Coordinates of C-alpha atoms in Angstrom, one line a residue:
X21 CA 0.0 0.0 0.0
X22 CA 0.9 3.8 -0.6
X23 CA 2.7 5.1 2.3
X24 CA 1.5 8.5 1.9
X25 CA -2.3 6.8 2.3
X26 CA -1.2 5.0 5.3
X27 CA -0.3 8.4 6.6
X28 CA -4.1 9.4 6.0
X29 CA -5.7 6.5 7.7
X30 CA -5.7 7.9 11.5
X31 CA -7.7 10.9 10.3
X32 CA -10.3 8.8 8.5
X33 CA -10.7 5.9 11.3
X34 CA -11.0 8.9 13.7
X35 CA -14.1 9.7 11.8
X36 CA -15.5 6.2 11.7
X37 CA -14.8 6.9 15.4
X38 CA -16.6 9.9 16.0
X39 CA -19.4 8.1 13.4
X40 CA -20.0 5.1 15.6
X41 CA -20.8 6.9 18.3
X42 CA -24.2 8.0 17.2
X43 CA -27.2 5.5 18.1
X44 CA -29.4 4.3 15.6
X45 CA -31.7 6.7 16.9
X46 CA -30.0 10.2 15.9
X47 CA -29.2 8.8 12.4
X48 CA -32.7 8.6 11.1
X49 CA -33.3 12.0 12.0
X50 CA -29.9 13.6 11.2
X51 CA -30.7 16.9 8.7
X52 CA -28.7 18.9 6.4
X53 CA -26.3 21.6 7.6
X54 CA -28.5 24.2 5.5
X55 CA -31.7 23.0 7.1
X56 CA -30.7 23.5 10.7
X57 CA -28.8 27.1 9.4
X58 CA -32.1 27.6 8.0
X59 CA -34.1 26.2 11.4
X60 CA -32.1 28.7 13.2
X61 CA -32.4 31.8 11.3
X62 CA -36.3 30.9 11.3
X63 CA -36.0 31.3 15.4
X64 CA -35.8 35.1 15.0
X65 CA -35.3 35.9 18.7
X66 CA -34.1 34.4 22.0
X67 CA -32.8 35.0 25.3
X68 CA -29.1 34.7 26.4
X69 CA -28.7 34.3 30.4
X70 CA -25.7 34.8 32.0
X71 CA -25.6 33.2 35.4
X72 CA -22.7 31.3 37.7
X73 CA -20.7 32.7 40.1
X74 CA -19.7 36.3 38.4
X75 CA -23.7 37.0 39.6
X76 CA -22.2 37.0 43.3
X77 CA -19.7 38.7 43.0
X78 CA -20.9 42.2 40.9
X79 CA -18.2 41.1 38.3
X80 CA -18.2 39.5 34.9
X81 CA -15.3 37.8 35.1
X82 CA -15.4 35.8 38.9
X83 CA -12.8 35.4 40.6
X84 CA -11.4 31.5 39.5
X85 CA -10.6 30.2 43.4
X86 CA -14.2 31.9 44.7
X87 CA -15.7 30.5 47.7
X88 CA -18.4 28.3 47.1
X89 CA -20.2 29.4 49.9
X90 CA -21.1 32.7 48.2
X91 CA -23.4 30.8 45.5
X92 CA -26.3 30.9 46.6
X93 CA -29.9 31.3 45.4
X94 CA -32.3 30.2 47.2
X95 CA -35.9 31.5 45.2
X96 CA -33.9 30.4 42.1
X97 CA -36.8 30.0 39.7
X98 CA -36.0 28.9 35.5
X99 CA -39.9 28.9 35.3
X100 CA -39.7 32.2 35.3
X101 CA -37.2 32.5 33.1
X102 CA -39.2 30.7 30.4
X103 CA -42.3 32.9 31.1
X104 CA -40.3 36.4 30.7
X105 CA -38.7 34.8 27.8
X106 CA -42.3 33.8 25.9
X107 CA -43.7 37.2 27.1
X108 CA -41.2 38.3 24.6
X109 CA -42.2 36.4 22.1
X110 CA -38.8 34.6 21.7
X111 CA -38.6 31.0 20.9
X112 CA -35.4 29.6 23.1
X113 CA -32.8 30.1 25.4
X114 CA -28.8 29.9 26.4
X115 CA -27.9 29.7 29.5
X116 CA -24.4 29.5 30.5
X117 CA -22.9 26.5 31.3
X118 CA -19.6 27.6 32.3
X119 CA -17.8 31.2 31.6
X120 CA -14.5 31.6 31.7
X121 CA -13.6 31.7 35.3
X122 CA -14.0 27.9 35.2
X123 CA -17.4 26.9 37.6
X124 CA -19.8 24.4 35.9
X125 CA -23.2 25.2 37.0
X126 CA -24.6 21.1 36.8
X127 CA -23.9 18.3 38.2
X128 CA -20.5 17.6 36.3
X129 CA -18.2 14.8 37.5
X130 CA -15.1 16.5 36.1
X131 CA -14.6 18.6 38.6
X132 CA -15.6 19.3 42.6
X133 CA -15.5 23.2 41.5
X134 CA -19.3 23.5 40.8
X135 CA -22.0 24.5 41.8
X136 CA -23.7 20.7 43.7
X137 CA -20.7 21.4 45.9
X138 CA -22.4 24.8 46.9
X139 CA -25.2 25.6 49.3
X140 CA -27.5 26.0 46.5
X141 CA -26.8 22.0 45.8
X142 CA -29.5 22.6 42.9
X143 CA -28.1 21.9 38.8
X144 CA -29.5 24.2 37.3
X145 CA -28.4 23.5 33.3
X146 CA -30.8 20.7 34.1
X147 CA -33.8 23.1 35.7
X148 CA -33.1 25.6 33.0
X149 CA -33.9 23.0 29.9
X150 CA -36.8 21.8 31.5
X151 CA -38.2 24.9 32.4
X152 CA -37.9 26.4 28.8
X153 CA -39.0 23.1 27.0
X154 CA -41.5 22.9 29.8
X155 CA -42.8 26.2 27.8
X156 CA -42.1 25.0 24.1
X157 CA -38.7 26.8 23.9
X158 CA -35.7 25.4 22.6
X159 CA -32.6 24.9 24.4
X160 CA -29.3 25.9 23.5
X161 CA -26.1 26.1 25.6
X162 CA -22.9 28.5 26.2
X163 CA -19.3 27.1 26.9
X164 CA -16.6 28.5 27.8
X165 CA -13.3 27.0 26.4
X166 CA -11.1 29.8 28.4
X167 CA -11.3 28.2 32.0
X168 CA -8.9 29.9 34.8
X169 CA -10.1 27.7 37.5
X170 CA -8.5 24.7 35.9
X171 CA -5.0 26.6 34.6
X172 CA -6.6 26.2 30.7
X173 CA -5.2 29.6 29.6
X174 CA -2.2 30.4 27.0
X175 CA 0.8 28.3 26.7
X176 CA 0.5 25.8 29.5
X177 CA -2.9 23.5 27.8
X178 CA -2.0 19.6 28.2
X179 CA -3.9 16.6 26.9
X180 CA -5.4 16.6 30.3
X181 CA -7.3 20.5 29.7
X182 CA -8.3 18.6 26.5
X183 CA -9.7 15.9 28.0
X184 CA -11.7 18.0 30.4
X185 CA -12.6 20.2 27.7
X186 CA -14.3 17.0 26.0
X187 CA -15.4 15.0 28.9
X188 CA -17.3 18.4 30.2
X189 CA -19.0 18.9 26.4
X190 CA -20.2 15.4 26.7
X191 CA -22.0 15.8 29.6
X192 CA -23.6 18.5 28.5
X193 CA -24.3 16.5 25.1
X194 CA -25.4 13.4 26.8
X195 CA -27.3 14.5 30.1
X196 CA -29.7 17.8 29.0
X197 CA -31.7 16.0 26.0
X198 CA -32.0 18.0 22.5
X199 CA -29.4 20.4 22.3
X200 CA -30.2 23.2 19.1
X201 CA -26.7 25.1 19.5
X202 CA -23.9 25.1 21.8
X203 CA -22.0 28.8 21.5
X204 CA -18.2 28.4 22.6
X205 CA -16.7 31.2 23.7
X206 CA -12.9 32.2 24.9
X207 CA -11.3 30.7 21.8
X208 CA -9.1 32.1 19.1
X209 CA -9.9 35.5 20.7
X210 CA -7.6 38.3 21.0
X211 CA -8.2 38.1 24.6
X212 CA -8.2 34.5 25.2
X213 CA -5.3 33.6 23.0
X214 CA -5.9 29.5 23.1
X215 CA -5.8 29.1 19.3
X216 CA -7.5 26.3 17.3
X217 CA -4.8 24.4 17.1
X218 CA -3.9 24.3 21.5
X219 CA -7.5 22.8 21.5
X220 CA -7.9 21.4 18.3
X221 CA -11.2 22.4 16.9
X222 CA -11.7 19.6 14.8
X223 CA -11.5 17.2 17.3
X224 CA -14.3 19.3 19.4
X225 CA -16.4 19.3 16.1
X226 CA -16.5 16.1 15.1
X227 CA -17.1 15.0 19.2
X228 CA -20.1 17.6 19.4
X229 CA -21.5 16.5 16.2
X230 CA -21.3 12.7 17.0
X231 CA -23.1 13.4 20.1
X232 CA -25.5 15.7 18.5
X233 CA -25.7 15.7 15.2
X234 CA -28.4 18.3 14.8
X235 CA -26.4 20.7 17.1
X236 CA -25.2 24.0 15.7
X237 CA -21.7 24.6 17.1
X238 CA -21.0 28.0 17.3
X239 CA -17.9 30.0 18.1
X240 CA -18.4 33.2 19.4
X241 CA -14.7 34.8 17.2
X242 CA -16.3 36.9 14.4
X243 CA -14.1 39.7 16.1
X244 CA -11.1 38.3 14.1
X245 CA -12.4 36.4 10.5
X246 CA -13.8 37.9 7.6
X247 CA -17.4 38.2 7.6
X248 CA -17.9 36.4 4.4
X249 CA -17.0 32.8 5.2
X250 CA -18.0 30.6 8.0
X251 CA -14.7 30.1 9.8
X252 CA -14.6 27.7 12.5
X253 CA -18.6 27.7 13.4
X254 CA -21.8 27.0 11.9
X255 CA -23.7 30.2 12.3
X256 CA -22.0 33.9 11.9
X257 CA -21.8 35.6 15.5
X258 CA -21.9 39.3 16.1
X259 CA -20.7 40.4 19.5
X260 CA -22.3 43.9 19.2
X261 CA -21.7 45.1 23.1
X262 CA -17.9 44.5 21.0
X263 CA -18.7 46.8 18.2
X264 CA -19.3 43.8 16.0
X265 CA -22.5 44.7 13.8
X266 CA -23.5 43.1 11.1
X267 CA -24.1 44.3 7.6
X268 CA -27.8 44.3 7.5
X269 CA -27.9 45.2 3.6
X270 CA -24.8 42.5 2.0
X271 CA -24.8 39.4 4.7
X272 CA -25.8 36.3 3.4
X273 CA -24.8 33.9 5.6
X274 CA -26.8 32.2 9.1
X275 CA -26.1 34.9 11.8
X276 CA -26.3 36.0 15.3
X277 CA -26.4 39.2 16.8
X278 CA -26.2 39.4 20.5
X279 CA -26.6 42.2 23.1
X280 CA -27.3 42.4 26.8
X281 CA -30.6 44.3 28.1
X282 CA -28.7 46.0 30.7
X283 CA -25.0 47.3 30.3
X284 CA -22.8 44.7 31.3
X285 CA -23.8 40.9 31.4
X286 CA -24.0 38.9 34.4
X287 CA -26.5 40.8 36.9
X288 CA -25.2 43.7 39.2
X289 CA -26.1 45.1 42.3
X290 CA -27.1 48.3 40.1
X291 CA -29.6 46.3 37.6
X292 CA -32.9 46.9 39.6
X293 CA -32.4 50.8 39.4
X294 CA -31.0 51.2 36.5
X295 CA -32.5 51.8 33.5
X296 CA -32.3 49.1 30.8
X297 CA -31.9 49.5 27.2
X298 CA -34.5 51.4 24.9
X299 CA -37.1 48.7 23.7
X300 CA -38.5 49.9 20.8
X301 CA -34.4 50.6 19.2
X302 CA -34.0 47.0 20.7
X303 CA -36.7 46.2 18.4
X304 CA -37.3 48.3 15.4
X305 CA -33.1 49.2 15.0
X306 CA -31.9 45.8 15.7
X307 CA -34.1 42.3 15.9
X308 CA -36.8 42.9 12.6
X309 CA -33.6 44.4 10.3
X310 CA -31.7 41.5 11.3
X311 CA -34.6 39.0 11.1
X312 CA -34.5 40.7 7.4
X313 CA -30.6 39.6 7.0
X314 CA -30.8 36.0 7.5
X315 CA -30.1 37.3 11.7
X316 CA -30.8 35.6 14.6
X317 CA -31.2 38.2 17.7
X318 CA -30.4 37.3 20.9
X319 CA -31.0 39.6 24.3
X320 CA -28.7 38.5 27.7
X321 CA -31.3 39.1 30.1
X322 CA -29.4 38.3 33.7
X323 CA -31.1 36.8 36.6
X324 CA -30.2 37.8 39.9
X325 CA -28.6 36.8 43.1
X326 CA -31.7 35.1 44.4
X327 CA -32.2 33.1 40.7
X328 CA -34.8 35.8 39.7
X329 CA -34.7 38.4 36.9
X330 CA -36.0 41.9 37.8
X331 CA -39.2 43.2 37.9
X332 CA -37.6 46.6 35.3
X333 CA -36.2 44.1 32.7
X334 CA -39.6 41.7 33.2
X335 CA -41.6 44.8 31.9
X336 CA -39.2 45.5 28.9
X337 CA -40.0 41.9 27.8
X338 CA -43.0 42.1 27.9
X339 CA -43.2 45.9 25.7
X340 CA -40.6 43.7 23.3
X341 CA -43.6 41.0 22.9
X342 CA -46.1 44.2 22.2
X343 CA -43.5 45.1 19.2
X344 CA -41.9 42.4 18.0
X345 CA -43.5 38.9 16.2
X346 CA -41.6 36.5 14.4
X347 CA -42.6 37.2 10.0
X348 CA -45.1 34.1 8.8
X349 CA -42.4 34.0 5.9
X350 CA -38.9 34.0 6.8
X351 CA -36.1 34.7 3.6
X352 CA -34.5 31.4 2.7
X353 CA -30.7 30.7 2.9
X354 CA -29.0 30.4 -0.3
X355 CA -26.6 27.7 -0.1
X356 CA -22.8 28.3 1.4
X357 CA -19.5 26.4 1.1
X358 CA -19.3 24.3 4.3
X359 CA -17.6 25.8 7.7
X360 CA -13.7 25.6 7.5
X361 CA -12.9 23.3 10.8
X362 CA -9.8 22.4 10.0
X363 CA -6.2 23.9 11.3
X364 CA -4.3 25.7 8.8
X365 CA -0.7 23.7 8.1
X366 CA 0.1 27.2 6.4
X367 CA -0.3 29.9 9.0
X368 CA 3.9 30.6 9.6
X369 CA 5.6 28.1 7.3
X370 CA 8.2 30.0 4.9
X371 CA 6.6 31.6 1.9
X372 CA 7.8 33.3 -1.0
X373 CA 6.1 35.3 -4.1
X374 CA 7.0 37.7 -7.0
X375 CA 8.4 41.2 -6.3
X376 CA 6.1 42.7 -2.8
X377 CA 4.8 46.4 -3.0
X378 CA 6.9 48.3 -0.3
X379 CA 6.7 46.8 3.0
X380 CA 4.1 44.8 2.3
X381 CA 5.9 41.5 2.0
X382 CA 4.9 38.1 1.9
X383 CA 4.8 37.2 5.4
X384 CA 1.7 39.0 5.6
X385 CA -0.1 36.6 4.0
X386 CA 0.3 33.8 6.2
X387 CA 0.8 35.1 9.5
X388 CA -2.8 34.5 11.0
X389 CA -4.1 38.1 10.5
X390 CA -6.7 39.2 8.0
X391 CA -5.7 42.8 8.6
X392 CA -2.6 42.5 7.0
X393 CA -1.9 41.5 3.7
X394 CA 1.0 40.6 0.9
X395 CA 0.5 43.0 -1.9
X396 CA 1.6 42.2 -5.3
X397 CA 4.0 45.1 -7.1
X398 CA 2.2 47.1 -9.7
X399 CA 5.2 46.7 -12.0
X400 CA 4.6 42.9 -12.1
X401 CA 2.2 41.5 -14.8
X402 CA 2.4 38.1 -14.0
X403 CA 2.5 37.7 -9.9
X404 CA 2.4 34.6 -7.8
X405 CA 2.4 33.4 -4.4
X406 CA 3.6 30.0 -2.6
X407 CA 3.9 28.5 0.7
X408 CA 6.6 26.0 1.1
X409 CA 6.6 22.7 3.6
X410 CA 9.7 21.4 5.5
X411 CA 8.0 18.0 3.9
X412 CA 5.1 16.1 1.7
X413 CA 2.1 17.6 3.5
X414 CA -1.6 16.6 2.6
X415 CA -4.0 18.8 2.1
X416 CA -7.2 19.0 0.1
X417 CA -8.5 22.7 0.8
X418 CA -7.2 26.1 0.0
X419 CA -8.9 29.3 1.3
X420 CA -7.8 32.9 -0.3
X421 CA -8.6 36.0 1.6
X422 CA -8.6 38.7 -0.5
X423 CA -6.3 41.8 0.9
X424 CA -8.2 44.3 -1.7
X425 CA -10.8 44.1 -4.4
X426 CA -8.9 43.6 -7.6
X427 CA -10.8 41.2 -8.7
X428 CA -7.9 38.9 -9.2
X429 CA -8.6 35.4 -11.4
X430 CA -6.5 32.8 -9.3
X431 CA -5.2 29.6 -10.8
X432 CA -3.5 26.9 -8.2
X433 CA -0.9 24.3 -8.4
X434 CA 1.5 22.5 -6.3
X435 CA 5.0 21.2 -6.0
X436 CA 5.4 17.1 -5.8
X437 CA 8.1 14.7 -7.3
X438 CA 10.5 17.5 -9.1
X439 CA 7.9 19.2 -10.9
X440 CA 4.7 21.5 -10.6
X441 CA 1.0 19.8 -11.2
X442 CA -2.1 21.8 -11.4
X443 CA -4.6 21.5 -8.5
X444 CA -8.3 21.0 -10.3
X445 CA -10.9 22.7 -7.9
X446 CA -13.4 25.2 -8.7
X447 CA -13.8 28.6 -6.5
X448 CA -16.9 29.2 -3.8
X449 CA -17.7 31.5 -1.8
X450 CA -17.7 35.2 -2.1
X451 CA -15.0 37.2 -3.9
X452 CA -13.7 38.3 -1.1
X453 CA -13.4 34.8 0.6
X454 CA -12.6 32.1 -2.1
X455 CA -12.6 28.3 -1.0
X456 CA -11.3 25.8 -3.3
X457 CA -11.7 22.2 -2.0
X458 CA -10.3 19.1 -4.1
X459 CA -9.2 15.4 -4.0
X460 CA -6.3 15.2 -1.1
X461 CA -2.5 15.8 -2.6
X462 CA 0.5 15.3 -1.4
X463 CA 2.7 18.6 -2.1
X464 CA 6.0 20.5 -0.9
X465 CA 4.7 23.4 -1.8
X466 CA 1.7 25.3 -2.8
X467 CA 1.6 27.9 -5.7
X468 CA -1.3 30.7 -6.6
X469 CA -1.0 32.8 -10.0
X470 CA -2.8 35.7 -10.1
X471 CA -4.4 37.3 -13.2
X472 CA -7.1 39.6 -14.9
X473 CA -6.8 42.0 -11.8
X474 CA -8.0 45.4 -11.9
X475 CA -5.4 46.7 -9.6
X476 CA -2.1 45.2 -7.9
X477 CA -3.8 42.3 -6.0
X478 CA -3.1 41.2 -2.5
X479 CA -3.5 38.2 -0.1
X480 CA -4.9 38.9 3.6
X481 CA -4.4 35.3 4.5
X482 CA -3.5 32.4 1.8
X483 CA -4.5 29.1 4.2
X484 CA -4.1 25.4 3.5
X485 CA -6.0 23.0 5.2
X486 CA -6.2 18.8 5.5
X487 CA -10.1 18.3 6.4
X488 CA -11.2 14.8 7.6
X489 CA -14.2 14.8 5.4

C-alpha cells in the first residue's frame, strides 16, 4: 500500500470513530447543515442568560478560586425565566454553562468546582432545559473553552485540559436531551489567545456532532475572520456590546447578533435601578432588520442573586412581545460552502512570491491576520504566491482572503516529485473569501498565479488546510 495513504488512515478511522458513536436513533433524523442554518435563522429571537458565580460577585469575570459558599440562590426559579422569555415572544434560550472563570453550574463529574458542591446544591443547566422546554422553547447552551479555575489559559494546555474540555461537552451532550446550538466562547480571541490548534477544533467538532448531530456549534470569534465565510462555526456571530455589527444590507450567511438588556452581562447590584436599554431601538433598529438579514437576535437578560430576573427588565419583555413577532415568511438561505474546521498547516511556514509592493511583503499573507496583507508590485504583470513545507504535507482545501478588491482570477498548483501539477478545484464563496476544496495531494509546496486584476492584488491570508471529510 501507498505510504503516503497510510499516513491518511488515522484521520479517517478517527471519523469512523466519531461516526460510531451516534445511536441508531440520531441517524434517522440527522438533517442537512442548511436545514438547521435555516431552522435557526427561522427562530428570530431568543434570550441569552448569564448566570454562575460572576452573579455573586458584581463582576463578569469571577474570581477563579471563589468561595463556594457565596453561591447561593435560594428563590432560584428557571420557570420564570421561560415565562419572561415567551412574554417576549422569543422562541429559546442559552444559559451559561460555564464562563470563563471555570465553575460548571450542573452536576459535572469533572470537577468538585461546581455548583452541587455549593449551598445551592441545585443543577440548574438541568432546571433551565426543563423549564424552557416545559414552555415550548428550545434549548441551547454557552461554553466557555477559556477556564482559569482549571489553569486552561495560554501556553500551559495539556492533553489533560483537553480531556476535560471534552469530557465536560459530553456531559452537556449526553445528560440535558435535544441540544439546538452550543455557543463556545474564549477561543481564538484576541483576549483568550488558546488558538484552534492548542485545542484542536476539529476534534471538538466532530465530538459535538457525533453526540449531537443536529447541534449548531457556534464560536463566538467573528471579532477576528472575515465576515464572508463561516470560519470555525456554523452560524456567523456578532458580539455587538464588542462593536461587532452586522451588515444588514450585504450578509448572506446564518447569523447571530447578541446584546445584553442591561450594560454589562451577568446581573449587578445596580440592575434593579437602573434603567435598561430602549425597547423599541432594541426592536425596530436591531431584531426585525436583522430577522430581514438572514439574523438571529439574541437579548442576555441576567437573573439575579436570588435566581430571579428583575421586575424593570420583566416589563421590557414584555413591551418587546407588544412590538416584536416573528414574520409568517422567513427569507431562505442560499446555499454556502461548508464551515472551515480544519487547522491551517500554512499559518507561519516560509513563503515566497514575485516582487512585494513596499513593505508589504509576503509574510503577511500567512501570518494568521486578516488585517494584513502581501501585496503584489504594480510593476509585475504576472504575480504569484507559494507556501513552502519542510515535507510532503496533505491537504485538500485552499482558502484565499482577498487583501483588496482587484478582482484577481486565481489559478492553483502545487510542487510534488521535481515538478509542478495543477490542482483541479473550482472557487466558492464570495470574492472576497474564495474556498477551493479538491481530491487530497500530497505537495512540498503550494503555488497561486494571479491574473485579470483590476489593480495590484493582495492576499490577507493564503491558508491550506487537510479536512477529515
Amino acid at each position: 500500500m501507498n505510504i503516503k495513504k497510510l499516513a491518511v488512515l488515522p484521520l479517517i478511522v478517527a471519523c469512523i470513530v466519531f461516526s460510531e458513536q451516534v445511536s441508531a436513533q440520531q441517524i434517522g433524523t440527522k438533517k442537512q447543515l442548511i436545514d438547521l442554518q435555516q431552522d435557526f435563522v427561522n427562530l428570530g429571537f431568543g434570550m441569552f442568560i448569564h448566570f454562575g458565580m460572576p452573579t455573586f460577585m458584581d463582576q463578569d469575570w469571577s474570581d477563579p478560586d471563589a468561595a463556594l459558599s457565596l453561591f447561593q440562590s435560594p428563590k432560584l426559579d428557571a420557570d420564570q425565566w421561560a415565562k419572561a422569555a415567551k412574554s417576549a415572544n422569543m422562541t429559546y434560550g442559552c444559559l451559561t454553562t460555564k464562563h470563563h472563570s471555570g465553575f460548571p453550574i450542573w452536576d459535572t463529574k469533572t470537577t468538585s468546582y461546581n455548583v452541587m458542591n455549593t449551598p445551592l446544591k441545585r443543577d440548574v443547566v438541568r432546571e433551565y432545559a426543563n423549564a424552557f422546554r416545559k414552555n415550548g422553547l428550545k434549548v441551547m447552551l454557552y461554553y466557555s473553552i477559556l477556564d482559569t479555575h482549571n489553569g486552561i489559559r495560554p501556553n500551559q494546555i495539556t492533553p489533560v485540559h483537553i480531556k476535560l474540555i471534552k469530557d465536560q461537552i459530553t456531559e452537556l451532550l449526553t445528560n440535558y436531551g435535544d441540544i439546538t446550538a452550543l455557543i463556545i466562547d474564549g477561543w481564538d480571541a484576541p483576549w483568550s489567545r488558546i488558538s484552534y490548534d492548542d485545542v484542536p477544533f476539529e476534534d471538538i467538532y466532530c465530538l459535538i456532532k457525533s453526540l449531537q448531530p443536529n447541534c449548531l456549534v457556534m464560536d463566538l470569534n467573528a471579532a477576528k475572520y472575515p465576515t464572508e465565510a463561516l470560519f470555525y462555526t456554523d452560524i456567523k456571530s456578532y458580539e455587538q456590546g464588542a462593536g461587532q455589527f452586522i451588515s444588514k444590507e450585504n450578509n448572506k450567511l446564518p447569523a447571530l447578533a447578541c446584546l445584553p438588556l442591561q450594560q454589562n452581562w451577568f446581573w449587578k447590584t445596580s440592575f434593579p435601578t437602573t434603567p435598561v436599554k430602549n425597547v423599541n431601538e432594541l426592536v425596530n433598529k436591531f431584531l426585525i432588520p436583522y430577522n430581514g438579514a438572514y439574523c438571529n437576535f439574541i437579548l442576555n437578560v441576567a437573573p439575579n442573586k436570588n435566581g430571579l430576573i428583575d421586575d424593570n427588565a420583566i416589563a421590557a419583555l414584555q413591551e418587546m412581545g407588544k412590538l416584536y413577532s416573528r414574520t409568517a415568511n422567513p427569507l431562505r438561505l442560499q446555499p454556502c460552502p461548508a464551515p472551515i474546521i480544519s487547522s491551517n498547516i500554512a499559518k507561519h511556514v516560509v513563503s515566497n512570491s514575485s516582487w512585494s509592493n513596499d513593505m508589504n511583503l509576503m509574510d503577511f499573507a500567512n501570518d494568521d491576520n486578516f488585517r494584513s496583507s502581501w501585496s503584489s508590485n504594480p510593476q509585475v504583470k504576472y504575480p504569484w504566491y507559494e507556501v513552502k513545507f519542510e515535507k510532503e504535507m496533505p491537504c485538500n482545501m485552499i482558502v484565499i482572503t482577498a487583501g483588496n478588491s482587484s478582482g484577481a482570477k486565481y489559478n492553483l498548483e502545487y510542487f510534488a516529485n521535481g515538478k509542478w501539477l495543477p490542482i483541479k478545484a473550482h472557487s466558492l464563496g464570495e470574492k472576497k473569501v474564495s474556498i477551493f476544496r479538491f481530491d487530497r495531494i500530497w505537495c512540498e509546496n503550494i503555488r497561486v498565479n494571479l491574473s485579470d486584476f483590476k489593480e495590484a492584488p493582495a492576499i490577507a491570508e493564503f491558508g491550506v488546510y487537510n479536512e477529515r471529510n
